[in-house]
Coordinates of C-alpha atoms and ligand atoms in Angstrom, one line a residue:
X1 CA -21.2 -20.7 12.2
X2 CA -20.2 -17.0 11.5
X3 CA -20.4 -15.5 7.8
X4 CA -16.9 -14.7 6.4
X5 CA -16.1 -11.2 6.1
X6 CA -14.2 -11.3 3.0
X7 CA -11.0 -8.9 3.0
X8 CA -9.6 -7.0 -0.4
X9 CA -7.2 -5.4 -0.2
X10 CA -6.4 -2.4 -2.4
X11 CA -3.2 -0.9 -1.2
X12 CA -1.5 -1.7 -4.5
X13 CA -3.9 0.4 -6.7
X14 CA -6.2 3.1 -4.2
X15 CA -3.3 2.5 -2.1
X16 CA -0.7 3.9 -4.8
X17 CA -2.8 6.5 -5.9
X18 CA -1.8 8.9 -2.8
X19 CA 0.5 11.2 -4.1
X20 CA 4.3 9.8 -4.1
X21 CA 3.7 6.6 -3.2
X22 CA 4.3 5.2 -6.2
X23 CA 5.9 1.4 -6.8
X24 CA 7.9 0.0 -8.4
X25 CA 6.9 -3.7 -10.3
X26 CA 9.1 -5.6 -7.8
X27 CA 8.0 -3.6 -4.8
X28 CA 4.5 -4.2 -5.8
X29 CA 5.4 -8.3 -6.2
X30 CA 7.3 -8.1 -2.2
X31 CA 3.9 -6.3 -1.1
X32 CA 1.5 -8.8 -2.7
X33 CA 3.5 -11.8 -1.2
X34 CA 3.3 -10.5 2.7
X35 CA -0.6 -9.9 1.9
X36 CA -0.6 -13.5 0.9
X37 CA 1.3 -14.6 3.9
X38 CA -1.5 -12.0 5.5
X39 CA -3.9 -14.4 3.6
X40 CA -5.9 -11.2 2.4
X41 CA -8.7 -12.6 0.2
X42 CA -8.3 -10.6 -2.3
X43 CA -5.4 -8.5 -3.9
X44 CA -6.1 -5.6 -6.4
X45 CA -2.5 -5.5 -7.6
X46 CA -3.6 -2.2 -10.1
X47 CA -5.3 -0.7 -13.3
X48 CA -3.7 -2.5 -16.1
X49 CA -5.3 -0.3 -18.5
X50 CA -3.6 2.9 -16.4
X51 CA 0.4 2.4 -17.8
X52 CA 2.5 -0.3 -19.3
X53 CA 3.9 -0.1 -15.8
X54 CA 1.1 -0.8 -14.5
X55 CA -0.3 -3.7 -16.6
X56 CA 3.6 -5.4 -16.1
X57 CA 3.5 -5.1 -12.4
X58 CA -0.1 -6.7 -12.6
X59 CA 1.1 -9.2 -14.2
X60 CA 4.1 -10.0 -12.3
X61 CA 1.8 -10.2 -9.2
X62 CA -0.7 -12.3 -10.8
X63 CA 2.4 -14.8 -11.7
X64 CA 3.6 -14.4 -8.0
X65 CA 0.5 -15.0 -6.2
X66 CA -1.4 -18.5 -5.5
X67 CA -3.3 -18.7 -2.6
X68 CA -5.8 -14.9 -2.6
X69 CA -7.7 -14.2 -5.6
X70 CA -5.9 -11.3 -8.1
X71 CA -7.6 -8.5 -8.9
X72 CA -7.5 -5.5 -11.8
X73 CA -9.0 -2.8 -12.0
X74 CA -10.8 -1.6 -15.5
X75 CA -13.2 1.0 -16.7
X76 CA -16.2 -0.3 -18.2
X77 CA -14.7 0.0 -21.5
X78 CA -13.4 -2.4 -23.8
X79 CA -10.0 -2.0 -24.1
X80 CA -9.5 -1.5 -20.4
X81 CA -11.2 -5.0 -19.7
X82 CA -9.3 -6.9 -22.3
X83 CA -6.1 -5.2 -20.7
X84 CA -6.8 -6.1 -17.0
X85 CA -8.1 -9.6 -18.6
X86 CA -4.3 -10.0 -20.6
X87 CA -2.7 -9.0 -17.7
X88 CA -4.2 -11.8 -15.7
X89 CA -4.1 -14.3 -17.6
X90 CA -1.3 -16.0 -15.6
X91 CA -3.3 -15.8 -12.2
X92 CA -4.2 -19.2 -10.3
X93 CA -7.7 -17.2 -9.5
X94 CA -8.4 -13.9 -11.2
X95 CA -11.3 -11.3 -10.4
X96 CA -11.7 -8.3 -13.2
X97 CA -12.9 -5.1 -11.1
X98 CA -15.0 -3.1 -13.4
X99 CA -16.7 0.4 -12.4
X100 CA -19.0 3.4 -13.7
X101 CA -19.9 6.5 -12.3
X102 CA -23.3 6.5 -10.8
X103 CA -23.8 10.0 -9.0
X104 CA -25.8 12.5 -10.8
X105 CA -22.7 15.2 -10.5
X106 CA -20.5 12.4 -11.8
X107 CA -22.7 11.0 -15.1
X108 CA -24.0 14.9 -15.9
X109 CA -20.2 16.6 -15.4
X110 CA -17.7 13.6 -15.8
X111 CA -19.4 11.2 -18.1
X112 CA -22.1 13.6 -19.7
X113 CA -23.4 10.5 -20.1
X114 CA -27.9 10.2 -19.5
X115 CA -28.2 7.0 -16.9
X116 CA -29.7 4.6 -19.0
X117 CA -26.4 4.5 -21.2
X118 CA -24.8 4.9 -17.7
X119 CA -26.8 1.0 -17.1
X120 CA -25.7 0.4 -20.6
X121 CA -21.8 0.1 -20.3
X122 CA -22.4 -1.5 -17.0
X123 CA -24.0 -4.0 -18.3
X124 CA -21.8 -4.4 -21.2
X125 CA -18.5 -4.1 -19.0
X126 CA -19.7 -7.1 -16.9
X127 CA -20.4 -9.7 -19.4
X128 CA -17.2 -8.6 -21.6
X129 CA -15.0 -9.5 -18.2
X130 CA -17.1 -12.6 -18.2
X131 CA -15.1 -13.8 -21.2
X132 CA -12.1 -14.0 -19.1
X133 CA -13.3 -14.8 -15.6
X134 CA -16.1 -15.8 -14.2
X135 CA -15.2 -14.0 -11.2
X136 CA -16.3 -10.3 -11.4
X137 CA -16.8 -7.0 -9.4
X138 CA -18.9 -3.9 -10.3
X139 CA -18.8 -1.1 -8.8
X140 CA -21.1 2.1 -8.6
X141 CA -18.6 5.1 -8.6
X142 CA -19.4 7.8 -6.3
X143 CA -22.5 5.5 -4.9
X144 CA -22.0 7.5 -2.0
X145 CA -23.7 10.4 -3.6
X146 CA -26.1 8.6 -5.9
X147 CA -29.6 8.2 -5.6
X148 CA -30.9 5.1 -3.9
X149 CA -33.4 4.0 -6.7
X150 CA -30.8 4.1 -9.9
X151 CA -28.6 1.9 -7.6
X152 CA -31.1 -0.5 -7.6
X153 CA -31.9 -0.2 -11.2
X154 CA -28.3 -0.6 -12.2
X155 CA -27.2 -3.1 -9.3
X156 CA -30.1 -5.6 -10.3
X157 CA -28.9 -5.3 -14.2
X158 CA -25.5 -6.0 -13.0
X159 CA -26.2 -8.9 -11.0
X160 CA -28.2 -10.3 -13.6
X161 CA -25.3 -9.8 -16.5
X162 CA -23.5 -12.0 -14.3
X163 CA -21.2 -9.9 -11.5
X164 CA -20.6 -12.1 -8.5
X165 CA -19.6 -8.6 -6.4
X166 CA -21.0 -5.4 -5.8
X167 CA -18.7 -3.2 -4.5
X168 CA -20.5 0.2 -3.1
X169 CA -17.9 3.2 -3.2
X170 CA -17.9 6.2 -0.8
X171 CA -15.4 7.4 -3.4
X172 CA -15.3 11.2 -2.0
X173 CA -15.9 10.5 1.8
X174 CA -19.1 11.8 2.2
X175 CA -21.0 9.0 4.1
X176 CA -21.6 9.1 7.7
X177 CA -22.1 5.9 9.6
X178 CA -25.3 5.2 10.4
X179 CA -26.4 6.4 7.0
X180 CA -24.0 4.4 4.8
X181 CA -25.0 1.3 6.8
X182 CA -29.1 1.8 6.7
X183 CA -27.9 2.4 2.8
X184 CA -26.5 -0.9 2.2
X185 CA -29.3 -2.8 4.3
X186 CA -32.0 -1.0 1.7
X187 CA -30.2 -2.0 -0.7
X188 CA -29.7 -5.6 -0.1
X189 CA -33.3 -5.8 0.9
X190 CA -34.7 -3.6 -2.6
X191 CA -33.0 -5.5 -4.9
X192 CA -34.9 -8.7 -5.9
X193 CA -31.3 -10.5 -6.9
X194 CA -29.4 -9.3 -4.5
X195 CA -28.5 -13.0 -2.9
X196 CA -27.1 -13.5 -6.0
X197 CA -23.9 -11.6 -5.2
X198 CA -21.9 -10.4 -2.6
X199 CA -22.2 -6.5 -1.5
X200 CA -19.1 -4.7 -0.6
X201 CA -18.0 -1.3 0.7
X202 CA -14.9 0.6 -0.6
X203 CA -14.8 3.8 1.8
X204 CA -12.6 6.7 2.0
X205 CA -11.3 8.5 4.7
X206 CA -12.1 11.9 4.2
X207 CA -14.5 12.9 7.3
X208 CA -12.4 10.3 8.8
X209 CA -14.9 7.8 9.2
X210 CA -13.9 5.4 6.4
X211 CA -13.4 2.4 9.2
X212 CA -16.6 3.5 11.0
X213 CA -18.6 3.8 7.7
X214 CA -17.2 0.2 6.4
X215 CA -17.8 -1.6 9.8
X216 CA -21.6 -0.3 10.0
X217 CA -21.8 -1.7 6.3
X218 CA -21.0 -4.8 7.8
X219 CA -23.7 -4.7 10.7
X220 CA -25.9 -4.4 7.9
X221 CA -25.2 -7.2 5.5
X222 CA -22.1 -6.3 3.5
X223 CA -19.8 -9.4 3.5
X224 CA -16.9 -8.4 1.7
X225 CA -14.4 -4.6 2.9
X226 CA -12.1 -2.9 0.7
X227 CA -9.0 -1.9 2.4
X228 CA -5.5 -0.4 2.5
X229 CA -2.6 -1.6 4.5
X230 CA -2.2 1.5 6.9
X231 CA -5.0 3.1 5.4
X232 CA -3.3 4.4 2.7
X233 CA -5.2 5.5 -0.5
X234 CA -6.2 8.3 -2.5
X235 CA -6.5 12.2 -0.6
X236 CA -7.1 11.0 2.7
X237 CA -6.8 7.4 2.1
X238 CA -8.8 4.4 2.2
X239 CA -10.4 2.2 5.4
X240 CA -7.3 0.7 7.4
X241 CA -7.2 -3.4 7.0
X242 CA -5.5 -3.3 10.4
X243 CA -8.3 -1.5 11.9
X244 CA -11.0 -3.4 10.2
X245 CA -9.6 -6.5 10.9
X246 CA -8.9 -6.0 14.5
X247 CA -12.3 -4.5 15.2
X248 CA -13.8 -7.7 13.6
X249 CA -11.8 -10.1 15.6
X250 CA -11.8 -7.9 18.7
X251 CA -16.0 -7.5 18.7
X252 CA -16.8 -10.5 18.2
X253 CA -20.2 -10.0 20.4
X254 CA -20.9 -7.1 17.9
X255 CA -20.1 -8.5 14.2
X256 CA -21.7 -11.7 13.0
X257 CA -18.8 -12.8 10.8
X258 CA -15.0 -13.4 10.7
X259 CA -12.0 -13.1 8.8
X260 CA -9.5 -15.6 7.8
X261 CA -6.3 -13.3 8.3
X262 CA -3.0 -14.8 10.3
X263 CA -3.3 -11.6 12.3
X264 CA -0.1 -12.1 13.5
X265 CA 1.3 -10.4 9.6
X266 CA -0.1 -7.1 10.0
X267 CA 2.7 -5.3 11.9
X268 CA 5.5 -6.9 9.3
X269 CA 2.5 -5.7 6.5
X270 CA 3.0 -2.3 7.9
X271 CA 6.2 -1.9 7.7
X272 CA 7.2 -3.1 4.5
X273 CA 4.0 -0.4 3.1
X274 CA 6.0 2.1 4.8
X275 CA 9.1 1.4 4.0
X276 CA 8.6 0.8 0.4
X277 CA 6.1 4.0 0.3
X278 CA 8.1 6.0 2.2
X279 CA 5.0 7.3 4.3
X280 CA 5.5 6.7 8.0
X281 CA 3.3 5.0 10.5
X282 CA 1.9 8.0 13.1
X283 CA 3.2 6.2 16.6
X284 CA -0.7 6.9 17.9
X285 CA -2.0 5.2 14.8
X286 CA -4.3 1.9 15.6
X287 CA -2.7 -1.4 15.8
X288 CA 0.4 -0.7 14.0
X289 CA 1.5 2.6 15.2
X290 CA 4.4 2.5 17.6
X291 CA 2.8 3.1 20.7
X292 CA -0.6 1.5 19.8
X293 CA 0.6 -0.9 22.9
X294 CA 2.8 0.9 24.6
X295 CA 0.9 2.3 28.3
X296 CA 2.6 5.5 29.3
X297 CA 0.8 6.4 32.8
X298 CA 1.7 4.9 36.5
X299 CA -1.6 3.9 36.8
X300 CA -2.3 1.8 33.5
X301 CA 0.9 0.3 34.1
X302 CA 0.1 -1.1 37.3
X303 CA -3.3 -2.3 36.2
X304 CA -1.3 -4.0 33.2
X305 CA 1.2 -5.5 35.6
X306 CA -1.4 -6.8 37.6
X307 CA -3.9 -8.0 34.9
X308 CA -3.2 -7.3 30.9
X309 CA -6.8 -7.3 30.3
X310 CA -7.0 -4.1 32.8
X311 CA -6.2 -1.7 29.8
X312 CA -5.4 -3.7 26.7
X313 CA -8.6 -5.3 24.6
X314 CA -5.8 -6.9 21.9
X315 CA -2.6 -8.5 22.7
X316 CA 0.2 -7.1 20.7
X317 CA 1.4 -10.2 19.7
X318 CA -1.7 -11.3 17.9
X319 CA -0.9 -8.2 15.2
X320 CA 2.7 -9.1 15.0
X321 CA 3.8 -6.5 17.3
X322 CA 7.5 -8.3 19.2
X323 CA 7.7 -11.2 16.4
X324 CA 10.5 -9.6 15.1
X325 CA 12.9 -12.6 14.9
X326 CA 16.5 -12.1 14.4
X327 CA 16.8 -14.0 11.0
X328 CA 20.4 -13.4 10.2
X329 CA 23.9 -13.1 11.4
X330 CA 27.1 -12.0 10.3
X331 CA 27.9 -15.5 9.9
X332 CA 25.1 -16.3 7.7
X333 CA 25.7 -17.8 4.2
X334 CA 24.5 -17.0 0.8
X335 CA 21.9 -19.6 0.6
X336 CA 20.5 -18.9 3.7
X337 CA 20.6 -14.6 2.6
X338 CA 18.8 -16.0 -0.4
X339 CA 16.2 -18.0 0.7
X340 CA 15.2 -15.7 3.1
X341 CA 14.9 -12.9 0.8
X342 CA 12.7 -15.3 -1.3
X343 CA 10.4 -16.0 1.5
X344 CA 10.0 -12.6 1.7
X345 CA 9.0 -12.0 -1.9
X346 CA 12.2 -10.9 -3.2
X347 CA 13.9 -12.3 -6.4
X348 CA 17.1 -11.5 -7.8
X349 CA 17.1 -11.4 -11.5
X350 CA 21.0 -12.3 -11.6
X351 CA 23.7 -13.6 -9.9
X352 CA 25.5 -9.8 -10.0
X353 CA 22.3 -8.6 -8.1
X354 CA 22.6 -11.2 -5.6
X355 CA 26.0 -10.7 -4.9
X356 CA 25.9 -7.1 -5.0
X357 CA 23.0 -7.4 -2.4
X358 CA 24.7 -10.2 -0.3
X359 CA 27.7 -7.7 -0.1
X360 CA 25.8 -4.9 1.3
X361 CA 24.1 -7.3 3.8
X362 CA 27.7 -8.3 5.2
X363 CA 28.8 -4.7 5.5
X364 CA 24.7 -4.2 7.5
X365 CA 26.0 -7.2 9.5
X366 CA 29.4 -6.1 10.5
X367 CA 28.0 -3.1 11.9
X368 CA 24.8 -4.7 13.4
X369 CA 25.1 -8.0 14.9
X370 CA 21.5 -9.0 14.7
X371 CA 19.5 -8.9 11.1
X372 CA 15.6 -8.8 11.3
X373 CA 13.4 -9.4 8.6
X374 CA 12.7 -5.3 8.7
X375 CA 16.4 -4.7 7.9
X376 CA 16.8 -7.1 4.9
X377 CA 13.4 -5.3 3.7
X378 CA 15.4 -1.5 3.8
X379 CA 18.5 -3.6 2.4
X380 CA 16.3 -4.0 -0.8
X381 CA 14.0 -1.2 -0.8
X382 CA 17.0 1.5 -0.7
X383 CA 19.3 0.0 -3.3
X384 CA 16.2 -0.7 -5.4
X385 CA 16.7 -3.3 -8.1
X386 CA 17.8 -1.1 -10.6
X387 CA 20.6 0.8 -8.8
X388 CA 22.8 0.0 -12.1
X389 CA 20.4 2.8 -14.3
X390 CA 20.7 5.6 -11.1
X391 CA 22.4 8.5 -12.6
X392 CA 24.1 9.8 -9.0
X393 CA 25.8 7.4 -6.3
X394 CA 27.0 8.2 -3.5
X395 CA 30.7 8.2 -2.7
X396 CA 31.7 9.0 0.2
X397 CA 30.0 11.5 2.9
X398 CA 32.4 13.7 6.0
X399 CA 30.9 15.7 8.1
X400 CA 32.5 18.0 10.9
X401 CA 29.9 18.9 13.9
X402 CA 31.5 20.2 17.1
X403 CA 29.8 22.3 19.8
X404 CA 29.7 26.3 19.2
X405 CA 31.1 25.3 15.4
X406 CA 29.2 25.4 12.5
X407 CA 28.6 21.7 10.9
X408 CA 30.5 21.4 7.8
X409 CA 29.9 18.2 5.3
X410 CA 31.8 17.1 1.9
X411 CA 30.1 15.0 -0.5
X412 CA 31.2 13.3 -3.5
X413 CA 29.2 11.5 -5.5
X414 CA 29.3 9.4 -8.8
X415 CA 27.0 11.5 -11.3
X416 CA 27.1 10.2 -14.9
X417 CA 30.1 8.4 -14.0
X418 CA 32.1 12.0 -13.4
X419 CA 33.1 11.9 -9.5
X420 CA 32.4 15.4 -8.2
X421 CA 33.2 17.2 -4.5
X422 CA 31.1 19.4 -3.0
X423 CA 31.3 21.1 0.7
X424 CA 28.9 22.8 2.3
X425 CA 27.6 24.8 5.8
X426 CA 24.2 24.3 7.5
X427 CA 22.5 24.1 10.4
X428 CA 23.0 20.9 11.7
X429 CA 25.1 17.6 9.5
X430 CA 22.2 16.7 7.7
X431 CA 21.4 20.1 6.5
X432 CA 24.6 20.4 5.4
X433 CA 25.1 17.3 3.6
X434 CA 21.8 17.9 1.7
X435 CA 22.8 20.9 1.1
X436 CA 26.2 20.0 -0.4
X437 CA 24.6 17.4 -2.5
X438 CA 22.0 19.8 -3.9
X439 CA 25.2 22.2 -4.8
X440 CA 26.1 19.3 -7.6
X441 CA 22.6 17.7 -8.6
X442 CA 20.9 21.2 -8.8
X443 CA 17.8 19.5 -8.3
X444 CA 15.8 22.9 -7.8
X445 CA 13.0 20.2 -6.1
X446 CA 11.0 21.3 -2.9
X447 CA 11.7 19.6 -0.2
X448 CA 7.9 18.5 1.4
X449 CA 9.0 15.9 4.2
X450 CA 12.0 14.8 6.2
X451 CA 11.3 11.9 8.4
X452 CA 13.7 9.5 10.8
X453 CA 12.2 6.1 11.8
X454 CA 14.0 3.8 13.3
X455 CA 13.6 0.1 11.8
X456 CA 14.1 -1.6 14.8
X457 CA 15.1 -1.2 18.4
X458 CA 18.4 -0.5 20.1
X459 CA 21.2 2.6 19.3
X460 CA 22.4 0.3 16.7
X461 CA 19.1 0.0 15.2
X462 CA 19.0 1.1 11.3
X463 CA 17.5 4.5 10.8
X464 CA 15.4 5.0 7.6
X465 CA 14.9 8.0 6.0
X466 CA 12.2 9.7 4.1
X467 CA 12.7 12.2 1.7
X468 CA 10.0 13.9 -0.2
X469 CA 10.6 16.3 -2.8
X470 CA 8.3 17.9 -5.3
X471 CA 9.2 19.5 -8.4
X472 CA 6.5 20.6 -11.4
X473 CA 4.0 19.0 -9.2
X474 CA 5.2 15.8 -9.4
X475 CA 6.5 13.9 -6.0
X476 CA 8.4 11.6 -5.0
X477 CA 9.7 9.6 -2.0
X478 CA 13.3 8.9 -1.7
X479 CA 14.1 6.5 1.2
X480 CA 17.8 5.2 2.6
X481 CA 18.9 3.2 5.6
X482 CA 21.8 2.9 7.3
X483 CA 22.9 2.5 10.9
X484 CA 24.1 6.2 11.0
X485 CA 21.1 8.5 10.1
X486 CA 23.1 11.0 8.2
X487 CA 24.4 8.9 5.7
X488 CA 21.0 7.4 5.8
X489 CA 19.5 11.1 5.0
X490 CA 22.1 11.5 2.4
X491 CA 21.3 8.3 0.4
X492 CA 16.9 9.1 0.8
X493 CA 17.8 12.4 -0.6
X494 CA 20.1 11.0 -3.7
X495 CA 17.1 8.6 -4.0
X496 CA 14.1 10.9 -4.2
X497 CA 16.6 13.2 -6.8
X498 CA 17.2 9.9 -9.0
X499 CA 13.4 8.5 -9.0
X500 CA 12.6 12.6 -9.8
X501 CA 14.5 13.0 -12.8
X502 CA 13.3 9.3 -14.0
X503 CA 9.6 9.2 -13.4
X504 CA 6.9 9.5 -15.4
X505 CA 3.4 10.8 -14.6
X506 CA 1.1 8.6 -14.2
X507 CA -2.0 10.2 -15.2
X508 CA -4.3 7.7 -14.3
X509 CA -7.8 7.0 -16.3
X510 CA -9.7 7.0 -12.7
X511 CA -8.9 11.1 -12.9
X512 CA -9.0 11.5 -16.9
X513 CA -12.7 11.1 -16.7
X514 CA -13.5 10.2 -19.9
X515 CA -15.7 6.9 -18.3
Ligands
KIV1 O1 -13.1 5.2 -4.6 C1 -13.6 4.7 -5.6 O2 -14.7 4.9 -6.0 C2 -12.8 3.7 -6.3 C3 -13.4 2.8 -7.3 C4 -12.6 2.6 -8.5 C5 -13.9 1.6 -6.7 O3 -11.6 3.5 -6.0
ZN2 ZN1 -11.2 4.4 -4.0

């Protein structure tokens, strides 16, 4: 019998701390119900403590989940542990996620705090989360850079206040492989208790050997990997799940555990991250990129003809890569719109949304015969449920592009309920339609990234559009699909504008430093 390799999954909170990918509570809800169907251990859905936002959409994630554990995220103060412990009250299983500084840069310049109060709130941290779960991780912030012996001393106290977890952080990237692994061996071997809890690694991606880092933690005793659909996370982002997962599964001669994922999620996992984040999938990424499968040269084709096993180690279907089913039709009915959307996470809080969403999927249909789960997934994602509150709507879009002309486009738009007009020149139809939509929202934002995916395959395919924009140093992702990419481009860019002039910063505690 193989040890499990317990997978948690922190694209919700590491995962929406890189910079514009921020979600909303109902995005976060869609998200944590495709890691369930992923059956992902556990789910930190975010750091209650961080925002009301936050603490709602962990709650609304704890009510949503039943089958992986739900996790938040708290200092080890009191009032962030009684907030992550309110907001899960609802959960079927909850884990409270507590951590501490540890590194001497980190207690002497961030904490100014000596270690032995350092041990102190740990300690105190872990059995105040004990009053509302008995399930709880404790992490070591910065472990990569701490000394060896005072992450013994605090691990052992930890274990023995009650922690079931042990989560060691290479929070800035430092670690190399071989190093990180010997690490974690010492320190399941130094610390007397150590059988009492699980160890796990949280590693980021900075040198980019977060996955290499993680997966040597493993060869040496660590049991449980913190993860990021896509690898998505904080600077450079966190260890990919996919990759993790995949190198588990695939190695089986090298790793003495396994995983309980359905494998077959992760590409429809992918894409819904990237979709709802707004942060595309490189095509030479692992596993979910587009051409992670796809063999280019005459003479790997051959071999693959021939034999499969000639050049592939995984078989795209076993990620999810081909399962896209055609779901829906242009004949397909209300209830069936409806209970698909509910499979996939998505609720409409009243009959007007429904309709209004049913409505749009009809006009989808009429000019695409065959509906995937992918394109009901942009349906939502680009109206967002609160469409109502969006200042500017798009009207109507015309655009003029003729060889050796210059391409014109006229907008109008719905802003405030006044319809304006604007027309405008640039170089190509998109240019000109952003353009002409800038001329009335006078955004003054800085445009950081234009991307075209398409959602699935085939000239009628739905293109989605990402729009970043940056303004006062805050940034956004504005995103918008459609089966003609203009209008697509013209509906991210309306998107990013709206989300701009509504957000808030979120100035999370994990940067105020204060613990
Ligand atoms: O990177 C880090 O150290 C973290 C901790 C909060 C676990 O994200
Ligand atoms: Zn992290």
């Amino acid at each position: 019998m193989k040890d499990k390799l317990i997978i948690f999954d922190t694209t919700l909170r590491d995962g929406e701390q890189s910079p514009g990918a921020s979600m909303t509570r109902d995005e976060k809800v869609r998200i944590a119900k495709a890691l369930e169907r992923l059956r992902v251990d556990v789910i930190e859905a975010g750091f209650p403590a961080a925002s009301p936002g936050d603490f709602e959409a962990v709650q609304a994630v704890a009510g949503a989940v039943k089958d992986s554990v739900v996790c938040g995220l708290a200092r080890a103060l009191d009032k962030d542990i009684d907030r992550a412990g309110q907001a899960l009250q609802g959960a079927e299983r909850a884990r409270i996620h507590t951590f501490i500084a540890t590194s001497p840069i980190h207690m002497k310049m961030k904490l100014q705090m000596q270690p032995e109060q350092v041990i102190e709130y740990a300690v105190r941290a872990v059995k105040r989360a004990l009053q509302y779960t008995d399930n709880v991780e404790f992490s070591p912030e910065d472990a990569g850079r701490s000394e060896e012996d005072f992450l013994c001393r605090i691990l052992e106290a930890v274990i023995d206040a009650g922690a079931t977890t042990l989560n060691i952080p290479d929070t800035v990237g430092y670690s190399v492989p071989a190093q990180f692994g010997a690490m974690i061996g010492n320190l399941l071997q130094r610390i007397p208790n150590s059988d009492k809890a699980v160890f796990s690694v949280h590693c980021h991606n900075d040198l980019g050997l977060a996955v290499a880092n993680s997966l040597s933690a493993v060869l040496h005793g660590a049991r449980q990997v913190e993860c990021t659909i896509n690898g998505l996370g904080e600077r450079a982002g966190n260890a990919s799940l996919e990759e993790v997962v995949m190198a588990v599964r695939t190695r089986k001669d090298v790793f003495p555990c396994q995983t309980d994922l359905d494998t077959r999620e992760i590409v429809a996992c992918s894409k819904l991250v990237s979709t709802i984040t707004g942060f595309p999938v490189q095509p030479n990424k692992a596993i979910v990129g587009a051409n992670a499968f796809a063999h280019e040269s005459g003479i790997h084709q051959d071999g693959v003809l021939k034999s499969r096993e000639t050049y592939e180690i995984m078989r795209a279907e076993d990620v999810g890569w081909s399962a896209n089913r055609m779901v829906l039709g242009k004949h397909s009915g209300r209830n069936a719109f409806k209970s698909r959307l509910q499979e996939l996470g998505v609720d409409f809080a009243s009959e007007e949304e429904l309709n209004d969403a049913f409505f749009r999927f009809k006009q989808l249909a009429d000019k695409k015969h065959e509906i995937y789960d992918e394109d009901l997934q942009a349906l939502i994602s680009e109206a967002g449920f609160d469409a109502e509150d969006e200042r500017i709507k798009l009207i109507s879009l015309k655009v003029c592009a003729e060889t050796g002309e210059t391409p014109k486009a006229s907008v109008t738009l719905r802003i405030d309920n006044e319809e304006l007009t604007s027309t405008a020149s640039g170089g190509g139809v998109v240019d000109a339609s952003l353009k002409a939509i800038e001329n009335l929202v006078g955004s003054k934002a800085d445009l950081q990234l234009y991307s075209v995916n398409n959602i699935t395959s085939g000239t009628d395919a739905q293109g989605e559009v990402t729009v970043r924009l940056e303004k006062g140093g805050r940034i956004v992702n504005g995103l918008g699909a459609d089966t003609d990419i203009v209008i697509a481009s013209a509906k991210a860019f309306i998107n990013a504008v709206n989300k701009l002039q509504k957000s808030v910063p979120q100035g999370s505690p994990a940067q105020q430093g204060d613990v």
